Amino acid sequence: MQSDQSGADYKKYMCLICGFIYDEAMGRPEEGIPPGTRWEDVPIYWVCPDCGAIKDDFEMVEI
Amino acid sequence: MPSLDLCISELSKVQVMENVVIIGSGLAGYTLAKELRKLAPALPIRLLTLDDGASYSKPMLSNALAKGKTAQTLPMASAEQMEAQLNITITTHTAVTAIDTQAHTVATAMEEIPYGKLVLCVGAVPIHPPLTGDAADRVLSVNNLTDYAVLRHALETAQRVAIIGPGLIGCEFANDLLSVGKQVTVIGPGVVPLDRLLPTEAGAALQSALARQGVAWHLGVTALRVDHQDEAYRITLSDGATLLADCVLSAVGLRPNLQLAKLTGLQTARGIVVSRHLQTSAADVYALGDCAEVEGLVLPFVMPIMHAARALAPTLAGTLTAVNYPAMPVVLKTPACPVVVSPPAMDAAGEWLIEYLNGDSLRALYRDADGGLLGFALTGAAAAERQTWSKELPPVLA
């Protein structure tokens, strides 16, 4: 698992509606969210790119 | 000056008149309840549902095997948990038998419920292919969690699974069944799978990727009969061929559930006809999700539900808001060959330009005479380009 400079592991969050995975290590550069962006720093208005679900509909997953 | 009693009774009438009743506990019903609760913390919201009201994601039914989920573990919350979470009242296992749009009431077998605003989130029902044979009634279709539990039970002993219908759901189920080692056959009338959504070349890419992982395709044919044969089923195809399966799954498509709307005399076409404000032909009655037809569009996908719910919630809370749809590409959950498609509008004039990249990777762009992008289909590695091309697309409903 990749980690940031402080050694904290990057986590993944899954959309419970469609299964899309947000990976903190990858971010969403195509939407202006740089790699390494922590889930809590993803803007509150961001929605799932696959299905439009809101951040509340995501859950941390161990993969 | 009116008496205090009168004031109170007037107040309670206002209260009753402003309540919202939602019929259906699928993604549409629950998403609307969530959005509405955010805007109107004190608004009484009552939700009526035919099933147990468990909140689950229907799209996840077609990749639950690969995700290690069962019908028991798919629900995210029970009806009781949803009631507490959203501060709403949910009545489960209850059918609405009639709607009186004049009196503003809905009737169930048990009671008559007054509504201020009513929202039909009654979804879609599976289309059943016209099959004959002594086992035609043993063909399964999966449209909800209850159906899914039946399929999973059948899969405990079934090794050979035949899927009738090579559309989005059929292909997703095929891929999911492969992931747990089932022997999968897919039957359909088109020359390639997903021929209503994808250009032929993209359908062919998906077809060959799934074939390499083990799917046996029977395309250009329809299934005519399903009969018992020993412990299994014998399927007879239109070209005379027969094949054996332990489980037959039909996934030929869905049509909007119009039953209640027709009974009520609401205007219907393919779906329940609604305005850009999601209002039906009756005042204070709305429809949302797979059952609704907005400006001729019936879009049985999650993204349109999300957009429509986020427009209807403010409307119900008092701020009239029209629904807009941006371009909404559809992502197939087929890990064997990722597919993203944004089909051109029905009346679009243009042509597909196909570029083969490597392997199953293909970029199909649908452009008009001026070069404007009106749709795309991306398969394999090219699916990662989704965002790039989405930005160029016109909105579905501006």
Short mmCIF file of N, CA, C and O in Angstrom, two decimals, chain B residues 311-386:
data_model
loop_
_atom_site.label_atom_id
_atom_site.label_comp_id
_atom_site.label_asym_id
_atom_site.label_seq_id
_atom_site.Cartn_x
_atom_site.Cartn_y
_atom_site.Cartn_z
N ALA B 311 -33.45 18.00 -8.13
CA ALA B 311 -34.33 19.07 -8.62
C ALA B 311 -35.69 18.98 -7.92
O ALA B 311 -36.26 20.00 -7.54
N LEU B 312 -36.17 17.76 -7.74
CA LEU B 312 -37.50 17.60 -7.15
C LEU B 312 -37.52 17.99 -5.66
O LEU B 312 -38.51 18.57 -5.19
N ALA B 313 -36.44 17.71 -4.95
CA ALA B 313 -36.42 18.03 -3.52
C ALA B 313 -36.69 19.52 -3.27
O ALA B 313 -37.59 19.87 -2.51
N PRO B 314 -35.94 20.44 -3.91
CA PRO B 314 -36.26 21.86 -3.70
C PRO B 314 -37.67 22.22 -4.16
O PRO B 314 -38.32 23.05 -3.52
N THR B 315 -38.13 21.61 -5.25
CA THR B 315 -39.50 21.90 -5.71
C THR B 315 -40.50 21.54 -4.62
O THR B 315 -41.39 22.33 -4.29
N LEU B 316 -40.34 20.37 -4.01
CA LEU B 316 -41.27 19.94 -2.97
C LEU B 316 -41.12 20.80 -1.71
O LEU B 316 -42.06 20.97 -0.94
N ALA B 317 -39.91 21.33 -1.51
CA ALA B 317 -39.67 22.16 -0.33
C ALA B 317 -40.09 23.61 -0.57
O ALA B 317 -39.95 24.45 0.32
N GLY B 318 -40.56 23.91 -1.79
CA GLY B 318 -41.11 25.24 -2.02
C GLY B 318 -40.42 26.11 -3.06
O GLY B 318 -40.87 27.19 -3.37
N THR B 319 -39.28 25.64 -3.59
CA THR B 319 -38.58 26.41 -4.62
C THR B 319 -38.64 25.64 -5.94
O THR B 319 -37.93 24.64 -6.12
N LEU B 320 -39.50 26.08 -6.83
CA LEU B 320 -39.71 25.38 -8.09
C LEU B 320 -38.38 25.26 -8.85
O LEU B 320 -37.71 26.26 -9.12
N THR B 321 -37.96 24.03 -9.13
CA THR B 321 -36.65 23.80 -9.76
C THR B 321 -36.81 22.80 -10.90
O THR B 321 -37.32 21.69 -10.70
N ALA B 322 -36.38 23.18 -12.08
CA ALA B 322 -36.48 22.29 -13.24
C ALA B 322 -35.30 21.33 -13.25
O ALA B 322 -34.21 21.66 -12.78
N VAL B 323 -35.50 20.13 -13.77
CA VAL B 323 -34.40 19.19 -13.87
C VAL B 323 -33.60 19.46 -15.14
O VAL B 323 -34.16 19.74 -16.20
N ASN B 324 -32.28 19.44 -15.01
CA ASN B 324 -31.38 19.48 -16.15
C ASN B 324 -30.55 18.21 -16.12
O ASN B 324 -30.16 17.76 -15.04
N TYR B 325 -30.31 17.66 -17.30
CA TYR B 325 -29.42 16.51 -17.36
C TYR B 325 -28.15 16.91 -18.11
O TYR B 325 -28.22 17.31 -19.26
N PRO B 326 -27.00 16.75 -17.49
CA PRO B 326 -25.76 16.90 -18.27
C PRO B 326 -25.56 15.64 -19.11
O PRO B 326 -26.41 14.74 -19.07
N ALA B 327 -24.47 15.55 -19.84
CA ALA B 327 -24.12 14.28 -20.47
C ALA B 327 -23.91 13.28 -19.35
O ALA B 327 -23.31 13.61 -18.33
N MET B 328 -24.48 12.08 -19.50
CA MET B 328 -24.39 11.10 -18.42
C MET B 328 -23.91 9.76 -18.96
O MET B 328 -24.70 8.85 -19.19
N PRO B 329 -22.59 9.62 -19.18
CA PRO B 329 -22.09 8.36 -19.72
C PRO B 329 -22.43 7.20 -18.79
O PRO B 329 -22.48 7.37 -17.57
N VAL B 330 -22.69 6.05 -19.38
CA VAL B 330 -23.04 4.85 -18.62
C VAL B 330 -21.79 3.96 -18.55
O VAL B 330 -21.14 3.72 -19.56
N VAL B 331 -21.48 3.51 -17.35
CA VAL B 331 -20.31 2.66 -17.14
C VAL B 331 -20.77 1.22 -16.94
O VAL B 331 -21.61 0.95 -16.08
N LEU B 332 -20.24 0.31 -17.75
CA LEU B 332 -20.60 -1.11 -17.58
C LEU B 332 -19.67 -1.76 -16.57
O LEU B 332 -18.45 -1.58 -16.65
N LYS B 333 -20.25 -2.54 -15.66
CA LYS B 333 -19.42 -3.26 -14.70
C LYS B 333 -19.01 -4.59 -15.31
O LYS B 333 -19.46 -5.64 -14.92
N THR B 334 -18.15 -4.50 -16.33
CA THR B 334 -17.63 -5.69 -17.01
C THR B 334 -16.11 -5.65 -16.96
O THR B 334 -15.47 -5.19 -17.91
N PRO B 335 -15.52 -6.12 -15.84
CA PRO B 335 -14.06 -6.02 -15.71
C PRO B 335 -13.30 -6.71 -16.85
O PRO B 335 -12.17 -6.30 -17.15
N ALA B 336 -13.90 -7.69 -17.51
CA ALA B 336 -13.22 -8.35 -18.63
C ALA B 336 -12.90 -7.35 -19.73
O ALA B 336 -11.92 -7.51 -20.47
N CYS B 337 -13.71 -6.35 -19.85
CA CYS B 337 -13.52 -5.31 -20.86
C CYS B 337 -14.34 -4.09 -20.42
O CYS B 337 -15.54 -4.01 -20.68
N PRO B 338 -13.70 -3.14 -19.72
CA PRO B 338 -14.45 -1.96 -19.27
C PRO B 338 -15.10 -1.26 -20.47
O PRO B 338 -14.49 -1.18 -21.53
N VAL B 339 -16.31 -0.80 -20.29
CA VAL B 339 -17.01 -0.07 -21.35
C VAL B 339 -17.65 1.18 -20.75
O VAL B 339 -18.27 1.11 -19.70
N VAL B 340 -17.46 2.31 -21.42
CA VAL B 340 -18.18 3.53 -21.05
C VAL B 340 -18.85 4.02 -22.31
O VAL B 340 -18.22 4.12 -23.37
N VAL B 341 -20.14 4.32 -22.21
CA VAL B 341 -20.86 4.76 -23.41
C VAL B 341 -21.77 5.93 -23.10
O VAL B 341 -22.43 5.97 -22.07
N SER B 342 -21.76 6.88 -24.01
CA SER B 342 -22.72 7.98 -23.95
C SER B 342 -23.40 7.96 -25.31
O SER B 342 -22.90 8.53 -26.28
N PRO B 343 -24.54 7.26 -25.42
CA PRO B 343 -25.15 7.10 -26.74
C PRO B 343 -25.65 8.43 -27.28
O PRO B 343 -26.13 9.27 -26.51
N PRO B 344 -25.52 8.66 -28.60
CA PRO B 344 -26.07 9.89 -29.17
C PRO B 344 -27.59 9.91 -29.00
O PRO B 344 -28.21 8.86 -28.89
N ALA B 345 -28.17 11.09 -28.98
CA ALA B 345 -29.63 11.21 -28.87
C ALA B 345 -30.30 10.49 -30.03
O ALA B 345 -29.69 10.31 -31.10
N MET B 346 -31.55 10.06 -29.81
CA MET B 346 -32.29 9.31 -30.82
C MET B 346 -32.30 10.02 -32.18
O MET B 346 -32.20 9.40 -33.23
N ASP B 347 -32.46 11.35 -32.14
CA ASP B 347 -32.61 12.11 -33.39
C ASP B 347 -31.28 12.72 -33.86
O ASP B 347 -31.26 13.57 -34.73
N ALA B 348 -30.17 12.28 -33.27
CA ALA B 348 -28.87 12.86 -33.64
C ALA B 348 -28.51 12.48 -35.07
O ALA B 348 -28.77 11.37 -35.51
N ALA B 349 -27.93 13.44 -35.81
CA ALA B 349 -27.47 13.17 -37.17
C ALA B 349 -25.95 13.24 -37.17
O ALA B 349 -25.38 14.30 -36.93
N GLY B 350 -25.34 12.13 -37.43
CA GLY B 350 -23.89 12.09 -37.43
C GLY B 350 -23.43 10.69 -37.76
O GLY B 350 -24.23 9.87 -38.20
N GLU B 351 -22.15 10.45 -37.55
CA GLU B 351 -21.68 9.09 -37.77
C GLU B 351 -20.58 8.71 -36.79
O GLU B 351 -19.90 9.56 -36.23
N TRP B 352 -20.47 7.40 -36.61
CA TRP B 352 -19.45 6.87 -35.72
C TRP B 352 -18.10 6.87 -36.43
O TRP B 352 -18.00 6.46 -37.59
N LEU B 353 -17.07 7.30 -35.75
CA LEU B 353 -15.70 7.19 -36.23
C LEU B 353 -14.99 6.26 -35.25
O LEU B 353 -14.92 6.55 -34.05
N ILE B 354 -14.51 5.15 -35.77
CA ILE B 354 -13.95 4.12 -34.90
C ILE B 354 -12.43 4.10 -34.99
O ILE B 354 -11.87 4.08 -36.08
N GLU B 355 -11.77 4.12 -33.86
CA GLU B 355 -10.31 3.96 -33.85
C GLU B 355 -9.97 2.75 -32.99
O GLU B 355 -10.35 2.69 -31.82
N TYR B 356 -9.27 1.79 -33.59
CA TYR B 356 -8.81 0.64 -32.81
C TYR B 356 -7.49 1.00 -32.17
O TYR B 356 -6.58 1.49 -32.83
N LEU B 357 -7.38 0.81 -30.89
CA LEU B 357 -6.12 1.08 -30.20
C LEU B 357 -5.44 -0.29 -30.07
O LEU B 357 -5.23 -0.94 -31.07
N ASN B 358 -5.15 -0.78 -28.87
CA ASN B 358 -4.63 -2.14 -28.88
C ASN B 358 -5.50 -3.09 -28.06
O ASN B 358 -6.21 -2.65 -27.15
N GLY B 359 -5.46 -4.34 -28.39
CA GLY B 359 -6.27 -5.34 -27.69
C GLY B 359 -7.75 -5.02 -27.85
O GLY B 359 -8.24 -4.79 -28.96
N ASP B 360 -8.47 -5.01 -26.72
CA ASP B 360 -9.90 -4.73 -26.75
C ASP B 360 -10.18 -3.22 -26.70
O ASP B 360 -11.32 -2.81 -26.57
N SER B 361 -9.12 -2.45 -26.75
CA SER B 361 -9.27 -1.02 -26.55
C SER B 361 -9.70 -0.35 -27.85
O SER B 361 -9.05 -0.51 -28.89
N LEU B 362 -10.78 0.38 -27.75
CA LEU B 362 -11.36 1.00 -28.94
C LEU B 362 -11.98 2.33 -28.55
O LEU B 362 -12.54 2.48 -27.46
N ARG B 363 -11.83 3.31 -29.44
CA ARG B 363 -12.41 4.63 -29.21
C ARG B 363 -13.38 4.91 -30.35
O ARG B 363 -12.98 5.00 -31.50
N ALA B 364 -14.66 4.99 -30.01
CA ALA B 364 -15.68 5.28 -31.02
C ALA B 364 -16.30 6.63 -30.69
O ALA B 364 -16.82 6.82 -29.60
N LEU B 365 -16.18 7.56 -31.62
CA LEU B 365 -16.71 8.90 -31.39
C LEU B 365 -17.80 9.18 -32.42
O LEU B 365 -17.61 8.93 -33.60
N TYR B 366 -18.91 9.69 -31.93
CA TYR B 366 -20.03 9.99 -32.83
C TYR B 366 -20.06 11.50 -33.04
O TYR B 366 -20.31 12.26 -32.10
N ARG B 367 -19.76 11.92 -34.28
CA ARG B 367 -19.67 13.36 -34.54
C ARG B 367 -20.68 13.78 -35.61
O ARG B 367 -21.00 13.01 -36.50
N ASP B 368 -21.14 15.04 -35.50
CA ASP B 368 -22.02 15.56 -36.54
C ASP B 368 -21.17 16.10 -37.69
O ASP B 368 -19.94 16.04 -37.65
N ALA B 369 -21.84 16.65 -38.74
CA ALA B 369 -21.14 17.09 -39.94
C ALA B 369 -20.11 18.18 -39.63
O ALA B 369 -19.09 18.30 -40.32
N ASP B 370 -20.35 18.97 -38.57
CA ASP B 370 -19.40 20.02 -38.20
C ASP B 370 -18.31 19.54 -37.25
O ASP B 370 -17.52 20.34 -36.75
N GLY B 371 -18.30 18.26 -36.98
CA GLY B 371 -17.27 17.73 -36.10
C GLY B 371 -17.64 17.75 -34.63
O GLY B 371 -16.84 17.36 -33.78
N GLY B 372 -18.84 18.25 -34.31
CA GLY B 372 -19.26 18.31 -32.90
C GLY B 372 -19.48 16.90 -32.35
O GLY B 372 -20.08 16.06 -33.01
N LEU B 373 -19.00 16.67 -31.15
CA LEU B 373 -19.14 15.35 -30.53
C LEU B 373 -20.55 15.19 -29.95
O LEU B 373 -20.99 16.02 -29.15
N LEU B 374 -21.26 14.15 -30.35
CA LEU B 374 -22.63 13.91 -29.88
C LEU B 374 -22.76 12.63 -29.05
O LEU B 374 -23.80 12.38 -28.44
N GLY B 375 -21.70 11.81 -29.07
CA GLY B 375 -21.75 10.58 -28.30
C GLY B 375 -20.41 9.87 -28.38
O GLY B 375 -19.57 10.23 -29.22
N PHE B 376 -20.20 8.92 -27.50
CA PHE B 376 -18.97 8.12 -27.62
C PHE B 376 -19.17 6.75 -27.00
O PHE B 376 -20.10 6.54 -26.22
N ALA B 377 -18.29 5.84 -27.39
CA ALA B 377 -18.20 4.54 -26.73
C ALA B 377 -16.73 4.22 -26.60
O ALA B 377 -15.98 4.35 -27.57
N LEU B 378 -16.31 3.86 -25.41
CA LEU B 378 -14.90 3.57 -25.15
C LEU B 378 -14.82 2.19 -24.52
O LEU B 378 -15.56 1.88 -23.59
N THR B 379 -13.93 1.35 -25.05
CA THR B 379 -13.80 0.01 -24.47
C THR B 379 -12.35 -0.25 -24.07
O THR B 379 -11.43 0.40 -24.57
N GLY B 380 -12.17 -1.20 -23.19
CA GLY B 380 -10.83 -1.58 -22.74
C GLY B 380 -10.12 -0.40 -22.09
O GLY B 380 -10.73 0.41 -21.39
N ALA B 381 -8.81 -0.27 -22.38
CA ALA B 381 -8.01 0.78 -21.75
C ALA B 381 -8.55 2.18 -22.09
O ALA B 381 -8.42 3.11 -21.29
N ALA B 382 -9.18 2.32 -23.25
CA ALA B 382 -9.69 3.63 -23.65
C ALA B 382 -10.80 4.14 -22.74
O ALA B 382 -11.09 5.34 -22.72
N ALA B 383 -11.40 3.23 -21.95
CA ALA B 383 -12.47 3.65 -21.03
C ALA B 383 -11.97 4.74 -20.07
O ALA B 383 -12.76 5.55 -19.58
N ALA B 384 -10.65 4.76 -19.84
CA ALA B 384 -10.06 5.77 -18.95
C ALA B 384 -10.18 7.18 -19.53
O ALA B 384 -10.00 8.17 -18.81
N GLU B 385 -10.49 7.30 -20.83
CA GLU B 385 -10.60 8.63 -21.46
C GLU B 385 -11.97 9.26 -21.26
O GLU B 385 -12.25 10.31 -21.82
N ARG B 386 -12.80 8.60 -20.49
CA ARG B 386 -14.18 9.04 -20.33
C ARG B 386 -14.32 10.54 -20.05
O ARG B 386 -15.09 11.24 -20.69
#
